[in-house]
Coordinates of C-alpha atoms and ligand atoms in Angstrom, one line a residue:
M1252 CA 0.0 0.0 0.0
T1253 CA 1.4 3.4 -0.9
Q1254 CA 1.9 5.7 2.1
P1255 CA 0.7 9.3 2.2
V1256 CA 3.3 12.0 1.5
L1257 CA 5.2 12.9 4.7
N1258 CA 4.5 16.5 5.8
V1259 CA 7.4 18.2 7.4
L1260 CA 7.5 21.7 9.0
A1261 CA 11.1 23.1 9.2
V1262 CA 11.5 26.1 11.6
V1263 CA 14.3 28.5 11.4
G1264 CA 14.7 29.8 14.9
S1265 CA 17.4 32.4 14.3
L1266 CA 16.5 36.0 13.4
N1267 CA 20.1 36.6 12.2
R1268 CA 20.0 37.8 8.5
N1269 CA 23.1 35.7 7.8
S1270 CA 22.1 32.8 9.9
S1271 CA 24.0 29.5 9.7
T1272 CA 21.0 27.8 11.2
R1273 CA 19.0 28.9 8.2
S1274 CA 21.7 27.6 5.8
V1275 CA 21.6 24.2 7.4
I1276 CA 17.8 24.0 7.5
N1277 CA 17.7 24.9 3.8
H1278 CA 20.3 22.2 3.1
V1279 CA 18.1 19.6 4.9
V1280 CA 14.9 20.9 3.2
G1281 CA 16.4 20.4 -0.2
Q1282 CA 17.3 16.8 0.6
L1283 CA 13.9 16.0 2.1
K1284 CA 12.1 17.4 -1.0
A1285 CA 14.4 15.3 -3.2
E1286 CA 13.2 12.3 -1.2
G1287 CA 9.6 13.1 -1.8
C1288 CA 8.6 14.8 1.4
A1289 CA 6.3 17.8 1.4
V1290 CA 8.2 20.5 3.3
D1291 CA 6.9 23.8 4.6
V1292 CA 9.5 26.3 6.0
L1293 CA 8.6 28.7 8.8
D1294 CA 11.4 31.3 8.9
L1295 CA 10.7 33.4 12.0
L1296 CA 12.7 36.3 10.5
G1297 CA 10.3 36.6 7.6
E1298 CA 7.2 35.5 9.5
P1299 CA 7.6 37.0 13.0
L1300 CA 5.2 35.8 15.7
P1301 CA 4.0 38.1 18.5
L1302 CA 5.3 37.2 21.9
F1303 CA 3.0 34.5 23.2
N1304 CA 0.2 35.8 25.3
P1305 CA -2.3 33.1 26.4
D1306 CA -5.1 35.7 26.5
S1307 CA -4.7 36.9 22.9
A1308 CA -2.5 34.5 20.9
H1309 CA -5.5 32.8 19.2
E1310 CA -6.8 36.2 18.0
A1311 CA -3.5 37.3 16.5
E1312 CA -3.5 38.0 12.7
G1313 CA -2.3 34.9 10.8
F1314 CA -2.5 32.6 13.9
S1315 CA -5.2 30.2 12.5
A1316 CA -3.2 29.9 9.2
L1317 CA -0.1 29.0 11.2
K1318 CA -2.0 26.6 13.4
S1319 CA -3.2 24.8 10.2
R1320 CA 0.4 24.5 9.0
V1321 CA 1.5 23.1 12.4
E1322 CA -1.4 20.6 12.4
R1323 CA -0.6 19.5 8.9
A1324 CA 3.0 18.5 9.8
A1325 CA 3.9 15.1 11.1
V1326 CA 7.5 16.1 11.7
Y1327 CA 9.1 19.3 13.0
I1328 CA 12.6 20.1 12.2
L1329 CA 13.6 22.7 14.7
G1330 CA 16.7 24.8 14.1
T1331 CA 18.1 27.1 16.7
P1332 CA 21.3 28.9 17.6
D1333 CA 22.8 28.1 21.1
Y1334 CA 22.2 31.2 23.1
H1335 CA 23.7 30.9 26.6
G1336 CA 23.3 27.2 26.5
S1337 CA 19.6 27.6 25.7
I1338 CA 17.3 27.7 22.7
S1339 CA 16.6 31.0 21.0
S1340 CA 13.7 33.1 22.3
A1341 CA 12.3 33.1 18.7
L1342 CA 12.0 29.3 18.7
K1343 CA 10.8 29.1 22.3
N1344 CA 8.1 31.6 21.4
F1345 CA 7.0 29.5 18.5
L1346 CA 6.9 26.4 20.6
D1347 CA 4.9 28.2 23.4
H1348 CA 2.0 28.8 20.9
F1349 CA 1.3 25.0 20.5
W1350 CA 1.3 21.8 22.4
E1351 CA -1.6 19.5 21.4
E1352 CA -0.7 19.9 17.8
F1353 CA 2.7 18.3 18.6
A1354 CA 1.3 15.2 20.3
G1355 CA 2.4 11.9 18.7
K1356 CA 4.6 13.8 16.1
L1357 CA 8.4 13.7 15.7
F1358 CA 10.9 16.4 16.6
A1359 CA 14.3 16.5 14.8
T1360 CA 16.7 19.2 16.1
I1361 CA 19.6 21.2 14.7
V1362 CA 21.7 23.5 16.8
A1363 CA 24.3 26.0 15.8
S1364 CA 26.8 25.9 18.7
H1365 CA 30.5 26.1 19.4
E1366 CA 30.0 23.8 22.3
K1367 CA 28.1 20.8 20.8
G1368 CA 24.7 22.3 21.8
L1369 CA 24.0 19.5 24.2
T1370 CA 22.0 21.6 26.7
V1371 CA 20.0 23.1 23.8
T1372 CA 19.2 19.7 22.4
D1373 CA 18.2 18.5 25.8
Q1374 CA 15.8 21.5 26.2
L1375 CA 14.1 20.6 22.9
R1376 CA 13.8 17.0 24.0
T1377 CA 12.1 18.3 27.2
V1378 CA 9.7 20.3 25.2
A1379 CA 8.9 17.2 23.1
R1380 CA 8.3 15.1 26.1
Q1381 CA 6.0 17.8 27.8
C1382 CA 3.9 17.9 24.6
Y1383 CA 3.7 14.1 24.2
A1384 CA 5.9 14.3 21.0
W1385 CA 8.7 11.9 20.0
S1386 CA 12.2 13.1 19.3
L1387 CA 15.0 11.5 17.3
P1388 CA 17.4 9.8 19.7
Y1389 CA 20.1 12.4 18.8
G1390 CA 20.4 16.0 17.8
V1391 CA 22.6 17.4 15.1
A1392 CA 24.9 20.3 16.2
F1393 CA 27.4 22.2 14.1
A1394 CA 29.7 25.2 14.5
D1395 CA 29.3 28.2 12.2
Q1396 CA 32.5 29.3 10.3
I1397 CA 33.8 25.7 10.7
D1398 CA 31.0 23.5 9.3
V1399 CA 29.1 26.2 7.5
Q1400 CA 30.8 28.9 5.4
E1401 CA 29.1 31.5 3.1
G1402 CA 25.8 29.8 3.5
R1403 CA 27.0 26.3 2.6
V1404 CA 27.7 23.1 4.5
V1405 CA 31.5 22.6 4.0
S1406 CA 32.4 19.8 6.4
D1407 CA 32.0 16.2 5.5
S1408 CA 31.1 15.2 9.1
L1409 CA 28.2 17.6 9.2
D1410 CA 27.1 16.5 5.7
E1411 CA 27.0 12.9 7.0
R1412 CA 25.1 13.7 10.1
L1413 CA 22.5 15.6 8.1
K1414 CA 22.1 12.7 5.7
M1415 CA 21.5 10.5 8.7
L1416 CA 18.9 13.0 10.0
V1417 CA 17.1 13.2 6.6
H1418 CA 16.9 9.4 6.5
D1419 CA 15.6 9.1 10.0
V1420 CA 13.1 11.9 9.6
R1421 CA 11.7 10.1 6.6
V1422 CA 11.7 6.6 8.0
Y1423 CA 10.7 7.2 11.6
G1424 CA 8.4 10.2 10.6
Q1425 CA 6.4 7.8 8.3
L1426 CA 6.2 5.1 10.9
L1427 CA 5.1 7.4 13.7
A1428 CA 2.6 9.2 11.4
G1429 CA 1.1 5.9 10.4
Q1430 CA 0.7 4.7 14.0
R1431 CA -0.6 8.1 15.1
R1432 CA -3.3 7.9 12.4
A1433 CA -4.2 4.4 13.5
D1434 CA -4.3 5.3 17.1
L1435 CA -6.5 8.4 16.5
A1436 CA -8.9 6.2 14.4
G1437 CA -9.0 3.3 16.9
T1438 CA -10.2 2.7 20.4
A1439 CA -7.1 1.5 22.2
P1440 CA -6.2 3.2 25.5
G1441 CA -2.8 4.7 24.3
F1442 CA -1.7 8.3 25.0
L1443 CA -3.4 9.5 21.8
A1444 CA -6.8 8.4 23.0
K1445 CA -7.4 11.8 24.6
H1446 CA -6.6 13.5 21.2
R1447 CA -9.4 11.8 19.4
K1448 CA -12.0 14.2 18.0
Ligands
FMN2382 C1 23.3 36.1 22.9 C2 24.2 35.0 22.4 C3 24.5 34.0 23.2 C4 25.3 33.0 22.7 N1 25.7 31.9 23.6 C5 26.4 30.9 23.1 C6 26.7 29.8 23.9 O1 26.3 29.7 25.1 N2 27.4 28.8 23.4 C7 27.8 28.8 22.1 O2 28.4 27.8 21.6 N3 27.5 29.8 21.3 C8 26.8 30.9 21.7 N4 26.6 31.9 20.9 C9 27.0 31.9 19.5 C10 25.9 31.4 18.6 O3 25.3 30.2 19.0 C11 26.5 31.1 17.2 O4 27.1 32.3 16.7 C12 25.5 30.5 16.2 O5 26.2 30.1 15.1 C13 24.5 31.6 15.8 O6 23.6 30.9 14.9 P1 23.0 31.7 13.6 O7 24.2 31.8 12.7 O8 22.0 30.8 13.0 O9 22.5 33.0 14.0 C14 25.8 33.0 21.4 C15 25.4 34.0 20.6 C16 24.6 35.1 21.0 C17 24.3 36.2 20.1

């Protein structure tokens, strides 16, 4: 049986005009499209989100269109710079706008860091867990100037890690999306039971 196309939302969590995070996300997006995925890119520089306010976020202009894009995706590729060992405020602000939409979906993380980005990756894994999302069992981190120069991935080791991520996003993204659909349509008492409409 042919599987539905895998919908991926890639988020650029750096507002830097010359962001290396953006370069790496674009590199991955090209590969995922070549593998047949439907990829939507949310670049928070070009599509800024107001600071999350629980009282008014749902009324903000463009919010319902963004919600539909988030709901459509089965996989989120989250790119962020390492700021003080943390995720960027732009990415955190995006994540704060949603939670139920993430349940049962897959997070794949990419961190621009000179220090391997481990604390940043862990923070994204924590967000995934809090929202009942899955995350790949690793994150990809890279150092700007070393792994990425003039908007291009220049190191073989980063290129290899990104190929691995693209493969795993496709394979595990499809598996999890298929199981999520089945669980939402079924009657079993799994964690997705409470997300049935
Ligand atoms: C406010 C601020 C805090 C930063 N903190 C760290 C840090 O704790 N560790 C680190 O490795 N890099 C840190 N950096 C460097 C950025 O992570 C690095 O320059 C990254 O490549 C920026 O990503 P971008 O090119 O996508 O904007 C910091 C940069 C800024 C502006």
